[in-house]
GROMACS .gro file of C-alpha atoms in nm:
model
  243
    1GLY     CA    1   1.014   2.103  -6.805
    2SER     CA    2   1.345   2.291  -6.801
    3LEU     CA    3   1.491   2.046  -7.054
    4VAL     CA    4   1.203   2.115  -7.293
    5VAL     CA    5   1.255   2.491  -7.258
    6THR     CA    6   1.627   2.449  -7.331
    7VAL     CA    7   1.559   2.240  -7.641
    8ILE     CA    8   1.308   2.500  -7.766
    9GLN     CA    9   1.575   2.768  -7.732
   10CYS     CA   10   1.822   2.546  -7.920
   11LEU     CA   11   1.575   2.514  -8.209
   12GLU     CA   12   1.603   2.891  -8.253
   13TYR     CA   13   1.983   2.894  -8.241
   14PRO     CA   14   2.108   3.008  -8.585
   15ASP     CA   15   2.308   2.699  -8.674
   16ALA     CA   16   2.179   2.428  -8.907
   17TYR     CA   17   2.372   2.143  -8.743
   18THR     CA   18   2.250   2.234  -8.394
   19CYS     CA   19   1.894   2.270  -8.517
   20ARG     CA   20   1.893   1.932  -8.693
   21ARG     CA   21   2.030   1.753  -8.386
   22CYS     CA   22   1.768   1.921  -8.167
   23THR     CA   23   1.482   1.806  -8.389
   24ARG     CA   24   1.577   1.447  -8.304
   25ILE     CA   25   1.563   1.527  -7.934
   26VAL     CA   26   1.224   1.693  -7.985
   27HIS     CA   27   1.079   1.377  -8.137
   28ARG     CA   28   1.195   1.177  -7.835
   29ILE     CA   29   1.040   1.434  -7.601
   30LEU     CA   30   0.709   1.413  -7.788
   31GLU     CA   31   0.716   1.034  -7.776
   32SER     CA   32   0.779   1.049  -7.402
   33VAL     CA   33   0.551   1.324  -7.267
   34ALA     CA   34   0.310   1.448  -7.537
   35TRP     CA   35   0.031   1.250  -7.368
   36LEU     CA   36   0.076   1.436  -7.037
   37ASP     CA   37  -0.146   1.742  -6.989
   38LYS     CA   38   0.118   1.942  -6.800
   39TYR     CA   39   0.336   1.956  -7.114
   40THR     CA   40   0.060   2.066  -7.351
   41GLU     CA   41   0.130   2.440  -7.337
   42LEU     CA   42   0.506   2.390  -7.369
   43LEU     CA   43   0.476   2.158  -7.667
   44GLY     CA   44   0.160   2.283  -7.833
   45TYR     CA   45   0.235   2.653  -7.814
   46ARG     CA   46   0.593   2.741  -7.726
   47LEU     CA   47   0.764   2.459  -7.913
   48LEU     CA   48   0.531   2.478  -8.213
   49SER     CA   49   0.569   2.859  -8.225
   50ALA     CA   50   0.947   2.827  -8.248
   51ALA     CA   51   0.926   2.564  -8.521
   52VAL     CA   52   0.671   2.756  -8.728
   53LYS     CA   53   0.865   3.081  -8.691
   54ALA     CA   54   1.184   2.912  -8.811
   55ILE     CA   55   1.007   2.803  -9.131
   56VAL     CA   56   0.794   3.110  -9.201
   57THR     CA   57   1.076   3.362  -9.158
   58GLU     CA   58   1.297   3.157  -9.393
   59PRO     CA   59   1.637   3.245  -9.241
   60LYS     CA   60   1.936   3.142  -9.451
   61TRP     CA   61   2.080   2.930  -9.173
   62MET     CA   62   1.772   2.706  -9.198
   63VAL     CA   63   1.838   2.610  -9.560
   64GLY     CA   64   1.877   2.234  -9.578
   65THR     CA   65   1.701   2.160  -9.249
   66GLU     CA   66   1.347   2.268  -9.339
   67TRP     CA   67   1.209   1.916  -9.379
   68ASP     CA   68   1.337   1.823  -9.032
   69MET     CA   69   1.155   2.122  -8.882
   70ILE     CA   70   0.838   2.057  -9.080
   71ASN     CA   71   0.840   1.701  -8.949
   72VAL     CA   72   0.856   1.838  -8.594
   73ILE     CA   73   0.549   2.051  -8.670
   74ARG     CA   74   0.376   1.744  -8.809
   75ASP     CA   75   0.462   1.535  -8.501
   76VAL     CA   76   0.328   1.801  -8.263
   77TYR     CA   77   0.004   1.855  -8.456
   78ASP     CA   78  -0.064   1.486  -8.505
   79ARG     CA   79  -0.022   1.401  -8.137
   80LEU     CA   80  -0.192   1.702  -7.980
   81VAL     CA   81  -0.477   1.763  -8.224
   82LEU     CA   82  -0.545   1.475  -8.462
   83GLY     CA   83  -0.514   1.176  -8.231
   84GLN     CA   84  -0.233   1.028  -8.439
   85TYR     CA   85   0.106   0.902  -8.328
   86LEU     CA   86   0.416   0.830  -8.533
   87LEU     CA   87   0.690   0.572  -8.531
   88PRO     CA   88   1.004   0.659  -8.331
   89GLY     CA   89   1.191   0.960  -8.465
   90GLY     CA   90   0.883   1.106  -8.629
   91GLN     CA   91   0.891   0.843  -8.902
   92GLY     CA   92   0.614   0.666  -9.090
   93PRO     CA   93   0.247   0.753  -9.143
   94GLY     CA   94   0.018   0.903  -8.884
   95LEU     CA   95  -0.130   0.609  -8.692
   96GLN     CA   96  -0.486   0.712  -8.615
   97MET     CA   97  -0.643   0.631  -8.279
   98SER     CA   98  -1.018   0.579  -8.250
   99ARG     CA   99  -1.256   0.806  -8.063
  100ASP     CA  100  -1.331   0.708  -7.706
  101SER     CA  101  -1.661   0.519  -7.699
  102ALA     CA  102  -1.753   0.686  -7.369
  103ASN     CA  103  -1.666   1.039  -7.487
  104SER     CA  104  -1.662   1.120  -7.857
  105MET     CA  105  -1.467   1.439  -7.788
  106MET     CA  106  -1.163   1.237  -7.680
  107PHE     CA  107  -0.936   0.978  -7.838
  108GLU     CA  108  -0.835   0.643  -7.699
  109GLN     CA  109  -0.478   0.635  -7.570
  110THR     CA  110  -0.218   0.429  -7.755
  111LYS     CA  111  -0.108   0.098  -7.604
  112VAL     CA  112   0.254   0.218  -7.611
  113ALA     CA  113   0.209   0.554  -7.435
  114ASP     CA  114   0.472   0.460  -7.177
  115GLN     CA  115   0.708   0.314  -7.437
  116PRO     CA  116   0.873   0.598  -7.634
  117LEU     CA  117   1.085   0.358  -7.837
  118LEU     CA  118   0.766   0.210  -7.981
  119GLY     CA  119   0.604   0.543  -8.069
  120GLY     CA  120   0.477   0.683  -7.739
  121GLY     CA  121   0.137   0.833  -7.675
  122ILE     CA  122  -0.099   1.110  -7.779
  123LEU     CA  123  -0.300   1.378  -7.604
  124THR     CA  124  -0.643   1.220  -7.570
  125ALA     CA  125  -0.821   1.555  -7.527
  126THR     CA  126  -0.756   1.768  -7.837
  127SER     CA  127  -0.558   2.085  -7.769
  128ASP     CA  128  -0.639   2.422  -7.926
  129PHE     CA  129  -0.285   2.557  -7.883
  130PRO     CA  130  -0.160   2.431  -8.223
  131ARG     CA  131  -0.476   2.565  -8.390
  132ARG     CA  132  -0.410   2.904  -8.235
  133ILE     CA  133  -0.064   2.904  -8.393
  134LEU     CA  134  -0.211   2.843  -8.739
  135MET     CA  135  -0.460   3.125  -8.690
  136GLU     CA  136  -0.182   3.357  -8.574
  137ILE     CA  137   0.000   3.309  -8.905
  138GLY     CA  138  -0.309   3.413  -9.100
  139MET     CA  139  -0.529   3.104  -9.140
  140SER     CA  140  -0.903   3.130  -9.090
  141ARG     CA  141  -1.104   2.888  -8.877
  142GLU     CA  142  -1.247   2.730  -9.192
  143GLU     CA  143  -0.897   2.680  -9.337
  144VAL     CA  144  -0.780   2.515  -9.016
  145VAL     CA  145  -1.077   2.276  -9.023
  146ALA     CA  146  -1.011   2.194  -9.389
  147THR     CA  147  -0.642   2.133  -9.317
  148GLU     CA  148  -0.723   1.894  -9.033
  149LYS     CA  149  -0.968   1.706  -9.254
  150THR     CA  150  -0.695   1.666  -9.517
  151LEU     CA  151  -0.441   1.549  -9.258
  152SER     CA  152  -0.690   1.294  -9.127
  153GLU     CA  153  -0.749   1.153  -9.475
  154LYS     CA  154  -0.388   1.171  -9.597
  155ARG     CA  155  -0.173   1.021  -9.327
  156SER     CA  156   0.147   0.927  -9.511
  157ALA     CA  157   0.458   1.118  -9.405
  158LYS     CA  158   0.509   1.276  -9.748
  159GLU     CA  159   0.147   1.386  -9.789
  160GLN     CA  160   0.125   1.541  -9.443
  161LYS     CA  161   0.458   1.722  -9.476
  162ASP     CA  162   0.351   1.857  -9.814
  163VAL     CA  163   0.031   1.991  -9.657
  164PHE     CA  164   0.228   2.177  -9.391
  165ARG     CA  165   0.479   2.307  -9.645
  166ASP     CA  166   0.203   2.452  -9.862
  167LEU     CA  167   0.027   2.633  -9.577
  168LEU     CA  168   0.358   2.761  -9.437
  169ARG     CA  169   0.455   2.893  -9.781
  170VAL     CA  170   0.141   3.108  -9.786
  171ALA     CA  171   0.224   3.239  -9.439
  172ALA     CA  172   0.585   3.307  -9.544
  173ASP     CA  173   0.468   3.510  -9.845
  174LYS     CA  174   0.237   3.717  -9.625
  175THR     CA  175   0.519   3.779  -9.379
  176LYS     CA  176   0.753   3.883  -9.657
  177GLN     CA  177   0.499   4.132  -9.791
  178ALA     CA  178   0.440   4.270  -9.441
  179GLU     CA  179   0.814   4.331  -9.394
  180GLY     CA  180   0.811   4.546  -9.705
  181VAL     CA  181   1.187   4.594  -9.711
  182ASN     CA  182   1.483   4.380  -9.802
  183ARG     CA  183   1.684   4.297  -9.496
  184GLY     CA  184   1.999   4.236  -9.698
  185ASP     CA  185   2.164   3.934  -9.852
  186ASN     CA  186   2.482   3.875  -9.660
  187GLY     CA  187   2.402   3.742  -9.314
  188VAL     CA  188   2.276   3.399  -9.207
  189LEU     CA  189   1.986   3.572  -9.031
  190ASP     CA  190   1.860   3.722  -9.356
  191ARG     CA  191   1.567   3.565  -9.539
  192ALA     CA  192   1.661   3.294  -9.787
  193GLY     CA  193   1.590   3.376 -10.151
  194ALA     CA  194   1.336   3.192 -10.365
  195GLU     CA  195   1.618   2.990 -10.521
  196GLU     CA  196   1.722   2.863 -10.176
  197SER     CA  197   1.395   2.826  -9.988
  198LEU     CA  198   1.229   2.485  -9.962
  199LEU     CA  199   0.886   2.649  -9.942
  200HIS     CA  200   0.920   2.782 -10.295
  201GLY     CA  201   1.080   2.471 -10.440
  202LYS     CA  202   0.780   2.393 -10.662
  203LEU     CA  203   0.795   2.741 -10.813
  204ARG     CA  204   1.154   2.715 -10.933
  205GLN     CA  205   1.229   2.626 -11.292
  206PRO     CA  206   1.438   2.313 -11.349
  207THR     CA  207   1.809   2.391 -11.387
  208VAL     CA  208   1.880   2.079 -11.597
  209SER     CA  209   1.801   2.137 -11.963
  210ALA     CA  210   1.580   1.890 -12.143
  211LEU     CA  211   1.742   1.609 -12.339
  212PRO     CA  212   1.744   1.644 -12.719
  213GLU     CA  213   1.456   1.484 -12.903
  214LYS     CA  214   1.691   1.237 -13.071
  215LEU     CA  215   1.933   1.085 -12.823
  216VAL     CA  216   2.262   0.961 -12.969
  217THR     CA  217   2.463   0.730 -12.744
  218TYR     CA  218   2.822   0.611 -12.772
  219SER     CA  219   2.716   0.256 -12.864
  220MET     CA  220   2.496   0.393 -13.143
  221MET     CA  221   2.790   0.591 -13.284
  222LYS     CA  222   3.020   0.285 -13.279
  223LYS     CA  223   2.755   0.077 -13.451
  224LYS     CA  224   2.721   0.341 -13.721
  225GLU     CA  225   3.098   0.354 -13.772
  226GLY     CA  226   3.107  -0.026 -13.806
  227SER     CA  227   2.837  -0.022 -14.073
  228ASN     CA  228   3.031   0.238 -14.275
  229SER     CA  229   3.370   0.054 -14.265
  230PRO     CA  230   3.480  -0.120 -14.594
  231ASP     CA  231   3.439  -0.495 -14.641
  232PRO     CA  232   3.774  -0.681 -14.594
  233ALA     CA  233   3.710  -0.861 -14.924
  234ASP     CA  234   3.733  -0.527 -15.101
  235GLY     CA  235   4.085  -0.460 -14.968
  236PRO     CA  236   4.419  -0.474 -15.160
  237TRP     CA  237   4.481  -0.783 -15.381
  238HIS     CA  238   4.777  -0.898 -15.170
  239GLY     CA  239   4.543  -0.946 -14.876
  240ASN     CA  240   4.411  -1.265 -15.043
  241ILE     CA  241   4.738  -1.396 -15.188
  242PHE     CA  242   4.733  -1.725 -14.997
  243ASP     CA  243   4.362  -1.802 -15.045
   0.00000   0.00000   0.00000
């Protein structure tokens, strides 16, 4: 328990390298103990709160590590709410477990719950702690239900991370409006601008200009020069003196 608390505190430490290294430890913790009830509050509320806060507040020190943190959020939500587990390190699609035939409110446990290096286990009884976090950042009950339905249907890593990025972007915009003032633009604790933030990546205009309609390559230019060069037979008369 104390190790988990320490790692949660490290996730909030304003250093990108430290944060990225800690996300790897978090995945191993989830693979090892997410299926144990006594860790549910630590992982489903305290850990998830720290991860969501790090994304929603958009601090400059987080730039470049956002996907790592979003994948932590995905790993927590999949294991504690959706009955899905991931490959080691939070990789791969969400592997869905079936509902327990004896109790439809619970999931069957994975066959590798005691083997973290093979993916670990899930919480068989769905936790409401992660849902509470989503509601605390402004989502309604209906939006949470719709999000979980989408995550259950789209289980690839990219699709699920995109879902979390989109909902966290909305929360970040609401938080920014609530702040109402600019906290400055010099410190690493300040909010990252739209040109830096991963959440607003889709809103940025491309910085690479479009190619011209007619593309002229070096080989095309050399070919054109060759076609315009004079025929050797049309050269000076002394060029053919021995023919």
